[in-house]
mmCIF file of C-alpha atoms in Angstrom:
data_model
loop_
_atom_site.group_PDB
_atom_site.id
_atom_site.type_symbol
_atom_site.label_atom_id
_atom_site.label_comp_id
_atom_site.label_asym_id
_atom_site.label_seq_id
_atom_site.Cartn_x
_atom_site.Cartn_y
_atom_site.Cartn_z
ATOM 1 C CA MET A 18 30.506 4.405 -11.967
ATOM 2 C CA MET A 19 29.728 1.281 -13.946
ATOM 3 C CA PRO A 20 30.158 1.440 -17.730
ATOM 4 C CA MET A 21 27.026 2.253 -19.660
ATOM 5 C CA ALA A 22 26.068 2.358 -23.335
ATOM 6 C CA ALA A 23 25.631 5.881 -24.708
ATOM 7 C CA PHE A 24 21.841 5.922 -24.932
ATOM 8 C CA SER A 25 19.073 8.436 -24.330
ATOM 9 C CA PRO A 26 15.709 6.719 -23.984
ATOM 10 C CA ARG A 27 13.538 9.530 -25.301
ATOM 11 C CA GLY A 28 14.644 9.292 -28.917
ATOM 12 C CA GLU A 29 17.565 11.688 -28.988
ATOM 13 C CA SER A 30 19.829 8.791 -30.024
ATOM 14 C CA ARG A 31 19.491 5.362 -31.615
ATOM 15 C CA THR A 32 19.518 2.293 -29.434
ATOM 16 C CA PRO A 33 22.791 0.419 -28.926
ATOM 17 C CA TRP A 34 20.938 -2.804 -29.790
ATOM 18 C CA GLY A 35 20.254 -4.010 -33.278
ATOM 19 C CA ARG A 36 17.515 -6.478 -32.328
ATOM 20 C CA VAL A 37 15.703 -6.808 -29.001
ATOM 21 C CA LEU A 38 13.583 -9.652 -27.607
ATOM 22 C CA VAL A 39 10.736 -8.497 -25.389
ATOM 23 C CA THR A 40 8.986 -11.417 -23.641
ATOM 24 C CA GLY A 41 5.571 -10.494 -22.352
ATOM 25 C CA GLY A 42 5.602 -7.866 -25.033
ATOM 26 C CA ALA A 43 1.827 -7.768 -25.573
ATOM 27 C CA GLY A 44 1.275 -6.609 -22.000
ATOM 28 C CA PHE A 45 0.852 -3.001 -20.787
ATOM 29 C CA LEU A 46 4.476 -2.116 -20.197
ATOM 30 C CA GLY A 47 5.789 -4.529 -22.880
ATOM 31 C CA SER A 48 3.708 -2.881 -25.659
ATOM 32 C CA HIS A 49 5.092 0.582 -24.712
ATOM 33 C CA LEU A 50 8.624 -0.749 -24.666
ATOM 34 C CA CYS A 51 8.204 -2.329 -28.108
ATOM 35 C CA THR A 52 6.945 0.981 -29.479
ATOM 36 C CA ARG A 53 9.747 3.021 -27.944
ATOM 37 C CA LEU A 54 12.441 0.586 -29.137
ATOM 38 C CA LEU A 55 11.125 0.641 -32.717
ATOM 39 C CA ASP A 56 10.977 4.404 -32.645
ATOM 40 C CA ALA A 57 14.633 4.446 -31.554
ATOM 41 C CA GLY A 58 15.730 2.285 -34.474
ATOM 42 C CA ALA A 59 15.819 -1.224 -33.035
ATOM 43 C CA GLU A 60 14.207 -4.332 -34.553
ATOM 44 C CA VAL A 61 11.935 -5.997 -32.038
ATOM 45 C CA ASP A 62 10.763 -9.589 -31.526
ATOM 46 C CA CYS A 63 7.677 -9.400 -29.241
ATOM 47 C CA LEU A 64 6.910 -12.741 -27.607
ATOM 48 C CA ASP A 65 3.708 -13.420 -25.665
ATOM 49 C CA ASN A 66 1.453 -16.414 -25.067
ATOM 50 C CA LEU A 67 -1.523 -14.049 -24.586
ATOM 51 C CA SER A 68 -2.542 -15.546 -21.274
ATOM 52 C CA THR A 69 -2.571 -12.059 -19.766
ATOM 53 C CA GLY A 70 -1.434 -9.916 -22.684
ATOM 54 C CA ARG A 71 -3.475 -9.075 -25.758
ATOM 55 C CA ALA A 72 -2.339 -8.963 -29.387
ATOM 56 C CA GLU A 73 -4.449 -5.848 -29.863
ATOM 57 C CA LYS A 74 -1.923 -3.888 -27.775
ATOM 58 C CA VAL A 75 0.792 -4.381 -30.417
ATOM 59 C CA ALA A 76 -1.382 -4.652 -33.530
ATOM 60 C CA HIS A 77 -0.561 -1.082 -34.427
ATOM 61 C CA LEU A 78 3.050 -2.179 -34.854
ATOM 62 C CA ALA A 79 2.305 -4.971 -37.367
ATOM 63 C CA GLY A 80 3.091 -2.821 -40.425
ATOM 64 C CA ARG A 81 6.386 -1.483 -39.170
ATOM 65 C CA PRO A 82 9.650 -2.817 -40.584
ATOM 66 C CA GLY A 83 11.668 -4.908 -38.148
ATOM 67 C CA PHE A 84 8.765 -5.893 -35.874
ATOM 68 C CA ARG A 85 7.813 -9.495 -35.333
ATOM 69 C CA PHE A 86 5.100 -10.909 -32.977
ATOM 70 C CA LEU A 87 5.525 -14.475 -31.747
ATOM 71 C CA GLU A 88 2.582 -16.060 -29.966
ATOM 72 C CA ARG A 89 4.495 -18.544 -27.910
ATOM 73 C CA ASP A 90 5.036 -19.530 -24.270
ATOM 74 C CA ILE A 91 8.585 -18.769 -23.067
ATOM 75 C CA SER A 92 8.202 -21.640 -20.565
ATOM 76 C CA ALA A 93 7.378 -24.219 -23.232
ATOM 77 C CA PRO A 94 9.962 -26.757 -24.460
ATOM 78 C CA GLY A 95 11.648 -25.711 -27.657
ATOM 79 C CA CYS A 96 10.661 -22.050 -27.428
ATOM 80 C CA ALA A 97 14.294 -20.937 -27.592
ATOM 81 C CA ASP A 98 14.624 -22.556 -31.057
ATOM 82 C CA ALA A 99 12.044 -20.111 -32.433
ATOM 83 C CA LEU A 100 13.956 -17.159 -31.044
ATOM 84 C CA THR A 101 16.642 -16.993 -33.757
ATOM 85 C CA GLY A 102 17.975 -13.540 -32.977
ATOM 86 C CA PRO A 103 20.717 -12.619 -32.744
ATOM 87 C CA TYR A 104 19.740 -10.230 -29.992
ATOM 88 C CA GLY A 105 21.628 -7.406 -28.397
ATOM 89 C CA LEU A 106 19.104 -7.118 -25.531
ATOM 90 C CA VAL A 107 16.605 -9.497 -23.883
ATOM 91 C CA LEU A 108 13.894 -7.825 -21.816
ATOM 92 C CA HIS A 109 12.107 -10.510 -19.767
ATOM 93 C CA LEU A 110 8.669 -9.238 -18.810
ATOM 94 C CA ALA A 111 6.826 -12.594 -19.039
ATOM 95 C CA GLY A 112 6.933 -13.434 -15.381
ATOM 96 C CA PRO A 113 4.266 -12.736 -12.797
ATOM 97 C CA ALA A 114 3.626 -9.021 -12.612
ATOM 98 C CA SER A 115 3.388 -9.007 -8.823
ATOM 99 C CA PRO A 116 2.804 -11.364 -5.883
ATOM 100 C CA ALA A 117 -0.902 -10.554 -6.234
ATOM 101 C CA ALA A 118 -1.077 -11.432 -9.914
ATOM 102 C CA ARG A 119 -3.152 -14.292 -11.247
ATOM 103 C CA PRO A 120 -3.574 -16.344 -8.021
ATOM 104 C CA ASP A 121 -5.859 -18.706 -10.048
ATOM 105 C CA ARG A 122 -2.839 -19.933 -12.079
ATOM 106 C CA PRO A 123 -0.101 -20.764 -9.603
ATOM 107 C CA VAL A 124 1.595 -23.391 -11.802
ATOM 108 C CA GLU A 125 1.832 -20.987 -14.706
ATOM 109 C CA ALA A 126 3.378 -18.300 -12.460
ATOM 110 C CA LEU A 127 5.996 -20.762 -11.101
ATOM 111 C CA ASP A 128 6.811 -21.976 -14.625
ATOM 112 C CA ALA A 129 7.242 -18.402 -15.841
ATOM 113 C CA GLY A 130 9.553 -17.500 -12.979
ATOM 114 C CA SER A 131 11.640 -20.638 -13.320
ATOM 115 C CA LEU A 132 11.504 -22.269 -16.764
ATOM 116 C CA GLY A 133 10.663 -19.047 -18.551
ATOM 117 C CA THR A 134 13.456 -17.066 -16.943
ATOM 118 C CA ARG A 135 15.956 -19.893 -17.600
ATOM 119 C CA THR A 136 14.985 -19.966 -21.274
ATOM 120 C CA ALA A 137 15.258 -16.149 -21.616
ATOM 121 C CA LEU A 138 18.646 -16.222 -19.930
ATOM 122 C CA SER A 139 19.894 -18.985 -22.242
ATOM 123 C CA VAL A 140 18.870 -17.022 -25.296
ATOM 124 C CA ALA A 141 20.686 -13.949 -23.959
ATOM 125 C CA GLY A 142 23.769 -16.087 -23.166
ATOM 126 C CA ARG A 143 23.764 -17.635 -26.601
ATOM 127 C CA ASP A 144 23.879 -14.251 -28.281
ATOM 128 C CA GLY A 145 26.046 -12.454 -25.743
ATOM 129 C CA ALA A 146 23.121 -10.104 -25.101
ATOM 130 C CA ARG A 147 22.337 -7.922 -22.098
ATOM 131 C CA PHE A 148 19.541 -9.511 -20.062
ATOM 132 C CA LEU A 149 17.141 -7.585 -17.889
ATOM 133 C CA LEU A 150 14.468 -9.116 -15.665
ATOM 134 C CA ALA A 151 11.363 -6.951 -15.010
ATOM 135 C CA SER A 152 10.509 -7.891 -11.461
ATOM 136 C CA SER A 153 8.196 -6.550 -8.766
ATOM 137 C CA PRO A 154 8.669 -5.197 -5.244
ATOM 138 C CA PRO A 155 9.618 -7.996 -2.838
ATOM 139 C CA ALA A 156 6.906 -8.943 -0.284
ATOM 140 C CA GLY A 157 8.016 -8.097 3.208
ATOM 141 C CA PRO A 158 6.930 -6.680 6.575
ATOM 142 C CA GLY A 159 8.920 -3.481 6.232
ATOM 143 C CA THR A 160 7.772 -0.334 4.387
ATOM 144 C CA ARG A 161 10.782 -0.738 2.039
ATOM 145 C CA GLY A 162 10.092 -4.378 1.282
ATOM 146 C CA ASP A 163 13.655 -5.367 2.165
ATOM 147 C CA ALA A 164 12.886 -8.406 4.385
ATOM 148 C CA PRO A 165 11.439 -11.555 2.927
ATOM 149 C CA ASP A 166 8.093 -12.743 4.196
ATOM 150 C CA ASP A 167 7.522 -16.069 5.882
ATOM 151 C CA ALA A 168 8.292 -19.288 4.105
ATOM 152 C CA ASP A 169 4.808 -20.807 4.280
ATOM 153 C CA PRO A 170 3.993 -21.989 0.724
ATOM 154 C CA VAL A 171 0.201 -21.950 1.357
ATOM 155 C CA GLY A 172 -1.818 -18.921 0.375
ATOM 156 C CA PRO A 173 -3.539 -17.406 -2.619
ATOM 157 C CA HIS A 174 -0.562 -15.331 -3.686
ATOM 158 C CA ARG A 175 2.373 -17.473 -2.491
ATOM 159 C CA ALA A 176 3.153 -19.024 -5.841
ATOM 160 C CA CYS A 177 3.570 -15.625 -7.533
ATOM 161 C CA ALA A 178 5.681 -14.271 -4.650
ATOM 162 C CA GLU A 179 7.993 -17.336 -4.796
ATOM 163 C CA ALA A 180 8.173 -17.155 -8.627
ATOM 164 C CA VAL A 181 9.369 -13.539 -8.387
ATOM 165 C CA ARG A 182 11.919 -14.399 -5.689
ATOM 166 C CA PHE A 183 13.233 -17.437 -7.612
ATOM 167 C CA ALA A 184 13.519 -15.515 -10.862
ATOM 168 C CA GLU A 185 15.634 -12.834 -9.186
ATOM 169 C CA ALA A 186 17.832 -15.468 -7.504
ATOM 170 C CA LEU A 187 18.302 -17.208 -10.820
ATOM 171 C CA VAL A 188 19.416 -14.053 -12.605
ATOM 172 C CA ALA A 189 21.836 -13.129 -9.802
ATOM 173 C CA ALA A 190 23.229 -16.729 -9.873
ATOM 174 C CA HIS A 191 23.768 -16.608 -13.630
ATOM 175 C CA ALA A 192 25.554 -13.231 -13.312
ATOM 176 C CA GLY A 193 27.719 -14.486 -10.476
ATOM 177 C CA ALA A 194 28.552 -18.003 -11.733
ATOM 178 C CA ASN A 195 28.669 -17.403 -15.504
ATOM 179 C CA GLY A 196 29.653 -13.709 -15.708
ATOM 180 C CA SER A 197 26.393 -13.036 -17.531
ATOM 181 C CA ASN A 198 25.515 -9.413 -18.363
ATOM 182 C CA ALA A 199 22.251 -9.774 -16.465
ATOM 183 C CA GLY A 200 20.304 -7.352 -14.274
ATOM 184 C CA ILE A 201 16.999 -6.829 -12.471
ATOM 185 C CA VAL A 202 14.663 -3.898 -12.422
ATOM 186 C CA ARG A 203 11.842 -3.737 -9.840
ATOM 187 C CA LEU A 204 8.808 -1.875 -11.017
ATOM 188 C CA PHE A 205 6.393 -0.020 -8.708
ATOM 189 C CA ASP A 206 2.842 1.063 -9.572
ATOM 190 C CA GLY A 207 3.133 1.807 -13.281
ATOM 191 C CA TYR A 208 0.105 3.294 -14.986
ATOM 192 C CA GLY A 209 -0.950 5.013 -18.163
ATOM 193 C CA PRO A 210 -2.784 4.535 -21.500
ATOM 194 C CA GLY A 211 -3.455 0.881 -22.350
ATOM 195 C CA MET A 212 -3.375 -0.571 -18.882
ATOM 196 C CA ARG A 213 -5.848 -3.240 -17.954
ATOM 197 C CA THR A 214 -8.934 -2.376 -15.968
ATOM 198 C CA ASP A 215 -9.407 -5.654 -14.063
ATOM 199 C CA GLY A 216 -7.018 -4.835 -11.211
ATOM 200 C CA ALA A 217 -8.995 -3.544 -8.276
ATOM 201 C CA GLY A 218 -7.921 -0.092 -7.145
ATOM 202 C CA THR A 219 -5.686 0.627 -10.112
ATOM 203 C CA PRO A 220 -6.003 4.028 -11.812
ATOM 204 C CA ALA A 221 -7.451 2.273 -14.911
ATOM 205 C CA ALA A 222 -10.134 0.596 -12.844
ATOM 206 C CA LEU A 223 -11.045 3.824 -11.107
ATOM 207 C CA ILE A 224 -11.198 5.671 -14.477
ATOM 208 C CA GLU A 225 -13.437 3.020 -16.031
ATOM 209 C CA ALA A 226 -15.725 3.144 -13.015
ATOM 210 C CA ALA A 227 -16.030 6.920 -13.228
ATOM 211 C CA LEU A 228 -16.664 6.973 -16.966
ATOM 212 C CA THR A 229 -19.416 4.373 -16.663
ATOM 213 C CA GLY A 230 -21.082 6.030 -13.661
ATOM 214 C CA ARG A 231 -20.280 3.326 -11.149
ATOM 215 C CA PRO A 232 -18.993 4.054 -7.644
ATOM 216 C CA VAL A 233 -15.264 4.805 -7.504
ATOM 217 C CA THR A 234 -14.097 2.587 -4.699
ATOM 218 C CA VAL A 235 -11.026 2.922 -2.490
ATOM 219 C CA PRO A 236 -9.871 0.439 0.202
ATOM 220 C CA GLY A 237 -10.192 1.130 3.903
ATOM 221 C CA ASP A 238 -10.131 4.821 4.806
ATOM 222 C CA GLY A 239 -8.333 5.726 1.584
ATOM 223 C CA SER A 240 -5.127 6.702 3.374
ATOM 224 C CA GLY A 241 -2.942 4.078 1.677
ATOM 225 C CA THR A 242 -0.349 5.612 -0.565
ATOM 226 C CA TYR A 243 0.880 4.555 -4.040
ATOM 227 C CA PRO A 244 4.229 5.586 -5.662
ATOM 228 C CA LEU A 245 2.627 6.105 -9.092
ATOM 229 C CA CYS A 246 4.987 6.078 -12.060
ATOM 230 C CA TYR A 247 3.712 7.096 -15.456
ATOM 231 C CA VAL A 248 4.454 4.596 -18.174
ATOM 232 C CA ASP A 249 6.733 6.869 -20.236
ATOM 233 C CA ASP A 250 8.906 7.478 -17.213
ATOM 234 C CA MET A 251 8.924 3.726 -16.420
ATOM 235 C CA VAL A 252 9.989 2.904 -19.992
ATOM 236 C CA ASP A 253 12.817 5.458 -19.629
ATOM 237 C CA GLY A 254 13.992 3.764 -16.444
ATOM 238 C CA VAL A 255 13.905 0.258 -17.836
ATOM 239 C CA LEU A 256 15.885 1.238 -20.943
ATOM 240 C CA LEU A 257 18.451 3.192 -18.987
ATOM 241 C CA VAL A 258 19.115 0.211 -16.736
ATOM 242 C CA ALA A 259 19.161 -2.024 -19.805
ATOM 243 C CA ALA A 260 21.887 0.184 -21.267
ATOM 244 C CA GLY A 261 24.044 -0.324 -18.172
ATOM 245 C CA ARG A 262 25.697 -3.383 -16.634
ATOM 246 C CA SER A 263 24.168 -3.400 -13.187
ATOM 247 C CA VAL A 264 23.422 -6.751 -11.543
ATOM 248 C CA ARG A 265 22.058 -5.153 -8.387
ATOM 249 C CA PRO A 266 18.213 -4.761 -8.457
ATOM 250 C CA VAL A 267 17.207 -1.257 -9.435
ATOM 251 C CA ASP A 268 13.854 0.223 -8.235
ATOM 252 C CA ILE A 269 11.807 2.269 -10.655
ATOM 253 C CA GLY A 270 8.857 4.010 -9.134
ATOM 254 C CA GLY A 271 7.313 7.401 -8.546
ATOM 255 C CA ASP A 272 8.715 9.830 -5.998
ATOM 256 C CA GLU A 273 5.221 11.165 -5.304
ATOM 257 C CA GLU A 274 2.940 8.967 -3.203
ATOM 258 C CA PRO A 275 -0.692 10.226 -3.373
ATOM 259 C CA THR A 276 -3.250 8.428 -1.231
ATOM 260 C CA ALA A 277 -5.947 6.189 -2.742
ATOM 261 C CA ALA A 278 -8.520 8.799 -1.826
ATOM 262 C CA GLU A 279 -6.555 11.619 -3.552
ATOM 263 C CA ILE A 280 -6.244 9.504 -6.724
ATOM 264 C CA ALA A 281 -9.955 8.620 -6.739
ATOM 265 C CA ARG A 282 -11.054 12.188 -6.175
ATOM 266 C CA LEU A 283 -8.869 13.467 -8.994
ATOM 267 C CA VAL A 284 -10.186 10.754 -11.341
ATOM 268 C CA ILE A 285 -13.747 11.843 -10.626
ATOM 269 C CA GLU A 286 -12.802 15.485 -11.255
ATOM 270 C CA LEU A 287 -10.923 14.803 -14.488
ATOM 271 C CA THR A 288 -13.695 12.622 -15.881
ATOM 272 C CA GLY A 289 -16.472 15.029 -14.820
ATOM 273 C CA SER A 290 -18.258 12.039 -13.409
ATOM 274 C CA ASP A 291 -21.185 11.993 -11.004
ATOM 275 C CA SER A 292 -19.911 8.747 -9.563
ATOM 276 C CA PRO A 293 -19.821 8.611 -5.793
ATOM 277 C CA LEU A 294 -16.592 7.950 -3.843
ATOM 278 C CA ALA A 295 -17.097 4.731 -1.900
ATOM 279 C CA PHE A 296 -14.885 3.334 0.876
ATOM 280 C CA VAL A 297 -14.807 -0.433 0.941
ATOM 281 C CA GLU A 298 -13.211 -3.096 3.086
ATOM 282 C CA ASP A 299 -9.479 -3.424 2.530
ATOM 283 C CA ALA A 300 -8.799 -6.893 1.182
ATOM 284 C CA GLY A 301 -5.035 -6.569 1.750
ATOM 285 C CA ASP A 302 -3.046 -8.403 4.406
ATOM 286 C CA GLY A 303 -2.432 -5.288 6.506
ATOM 287 C CA ARG A 304 1.265 -5.032 5.662
ATOM 288 C CA PRO A 305 2.615 -1.687 4.504
ATOM 289 C CA ARG A 306 3.048 -1.427 0.788
ATOM 290 C CA PRO A 307 6.677 -1.543 -0.413
ATOM 291 C CA ARG A 308 8.156 1.813 -1.440
ATOM 292 C CA PRO A 309 10.789 2.256 -4.154
ATOM 293 C CA VAL A 310 14.261 3.346 -3.229
ATOM 294 C CA THR A 311 15.201 5.169 -6.368
ATOM 295 C CA GLY A 312 18.548 6.700 -5.367
ATOM 296 C CA PHE A 313 20.519 4.095 -7.230
ATOM 297 C CA ALA A 314 18.524 4.692 -10.452
ATOM 298 C CA ARG A 315 19.025 8.471 -10.136
ATOM 299 C CA GLU A 316 22.667 8.529 -9.160
ATOM 300 C CA ILE A 317 24.013 5.759 -11.444
ATOM 301 C CA PHE A 318 21.606 5.835 -14.386
ATOM 302 C CA GLY A 319 20.511 9.429 -14.369
ATOM 303 C CA TRP A 320 16.841 8.458 -14.230
ATOM 304 C CA LEU A 321 14.329 10.973 -12.999
ATOM 305 C CA PRO A 322 10.556 10.776 -13.436
ATOM 306 C CA SER A 323 9.294 13.821 -15.306
ATOM 307 C CA VAL A 324 5.485 13.358 -15.241
ATOM 308 C CA THR A 325 3.607 14.304 -12.087
ATOM 309 C CA TRP A 326 0.902 11.919 -10.919
ATOM 310 C CA GLN A 327 -1.733 14.540 -11.676
ATOM 311 C CA ASP A 328 -0.494 15.113 -15.236
ATOM 312 C CA GLY A 329 -0.187 11.356 -15.733
ATOM 313 C CA LEU A 330 -3.780 10.767 -14.641
ATOM 314 C CA GLU A 331 -4.940 13.545 -16.946
ATOM 315 C CA ARG A 332 -3.176 11.902 -19.909
ATOM 316 C CA THR A 333 -4.569 8.522 -18.971
ATOM 317 C CA VAL A 334 -8.148 9.758 -18.645
ATOM 318 C CA ALA A 335 -7.786 11.441 -22.087
ATOM 319 C CA ALA A 336 -6.575 8.166 -23.577
ATOM 320 C CA PHE A 337 -9.547 6.278 -22.041
ATOM 321 C CA ARG A 338 -11.945 8.818 -23.579
ATOM 322 C CA ASP A 339 -10.373 8.497 -27.066
ATOM 323 C CA ARG A 340 -10.339 4.693 -27.191
ATOM 324 C CA PRO A 341 -13.078 3.061 -29.248
ATOM 325 C CA ASP A 342 -13.517 0.078 -26.947
ATOM 326 C CA PRO A 343 -12.711 -0.794 -23.363
ATOM 327 C CA VAL A 344 -9.104 -1.678 -22.525
ATOM 328 C CA PRO A 345 -8.948 -5.459 -23.027
ATOM 329 C CA THR A 346 -8.552 -7.573 -19.915
ATOM 330 C CA ALA A 347 -6.786 -10.859 -19.728
ATOM 331 C CA THR A 348 -7.934 -13.818 -21.690
ATOM 332 C CA ARG A 349 -9.117 -16.700 -19.591
ATOM 333 C CA GLU A 350 -7.473 -19.537 -21.563
ATOM 334 C CA PRO A 351 -3.814 -19.832 -22.553
ATOM 335 C CA ALA A 352 -2.959 -19.853 -26.185
ATOM 336 C CA GLY A 353 -2.467 -23.559 -26.230
ATOM 337 C CA GLU A 354 -2.265 -24.847 -29.756
ATOM 338 C CA ARG A 355 -2.652 -21.424 -31.321
ATOM 339 C CA MET A 356 1.045 -20.770 -31.154
ATOM 340 C CA GLY A 357 2.294 -18.938 -34.267
ATOM 341 C CA GLU A 358 3.609 -15.685 -35.525
ATOM 342 C CA TRP A 359 2.819 -12.648 -37.624
ATOM 343 C CA TRP A 360 5.364 -10.036 -38.555
ATOM 344 C CA ALA A 361 6.079 -7.043 -40.751
ATOM 345 C CA GLN A 362 8.383 -7.657 -43.675
ATOM 346 C CA GLY A 363 11.059 -5.236 -44.727
#
């Protein structure tokens, strides 16, 4: 078994890292990671250019000692100079969330996967920090996503897919050539309070539709399955892998795979909505969705999801009901010249 830092992610122990850099920290998962790390005693630098994240997601952390928010682009020249550290851990979440993410910004996606990953790796190398890339399931024809798809660079989602693939290759190359303490975690279908509602078919989009009385839509005949992983369990998995020394990609995803129709029906039930269930044309490419292979995470890191998909949806619906405003979606323009920082003193 590979050596691991003594760390329990649910708050039973303090983190082994004094200060942590979380790139993409104002996103859905990043904001939950920032909160958990602060709760466990770490200081946190949260970096985000707010092209897809929102500062509101971490605004509740502004008054906490040891928290700093940096509105900067990890891909921009000179960004590393603003990241003074020293860091014990660098969590790189600023890359494209999935091959289907932001097809309208292919250059940004490629920069994040290449320049952004290289910058984050250099900061970790400078400080001797553990580096962990948050990646997504590889696109491939098999149900496990093991085989790469074709090499045709043309297509609405190709740039994001290639950015993900290059970022993983860069991390593996650094670990092999430089002996870097770098690893990769692949994240499958995370959901929970605070997730964006502009992703078609996501639990958040279904909940928003039900709460507003619009049709709750599912693709095709609704038989497609989703390995849903509640955000608390996903945060546990990320931090357990971060506390190890694995270079091999580690899958983090749910072991339950409800169908799209089952998810939609439960959303309608939990919200008490009169919204109809509507079956719409499946806009996907017909390939089976990748499924997580979580044996490595369980056997080596002791990770085990504890929240069922039904309980997770119930918690998510409750969070949506309690929020004063709709969950923010992505901003349409990058931060540009608004780069700056705000942080809590003390």
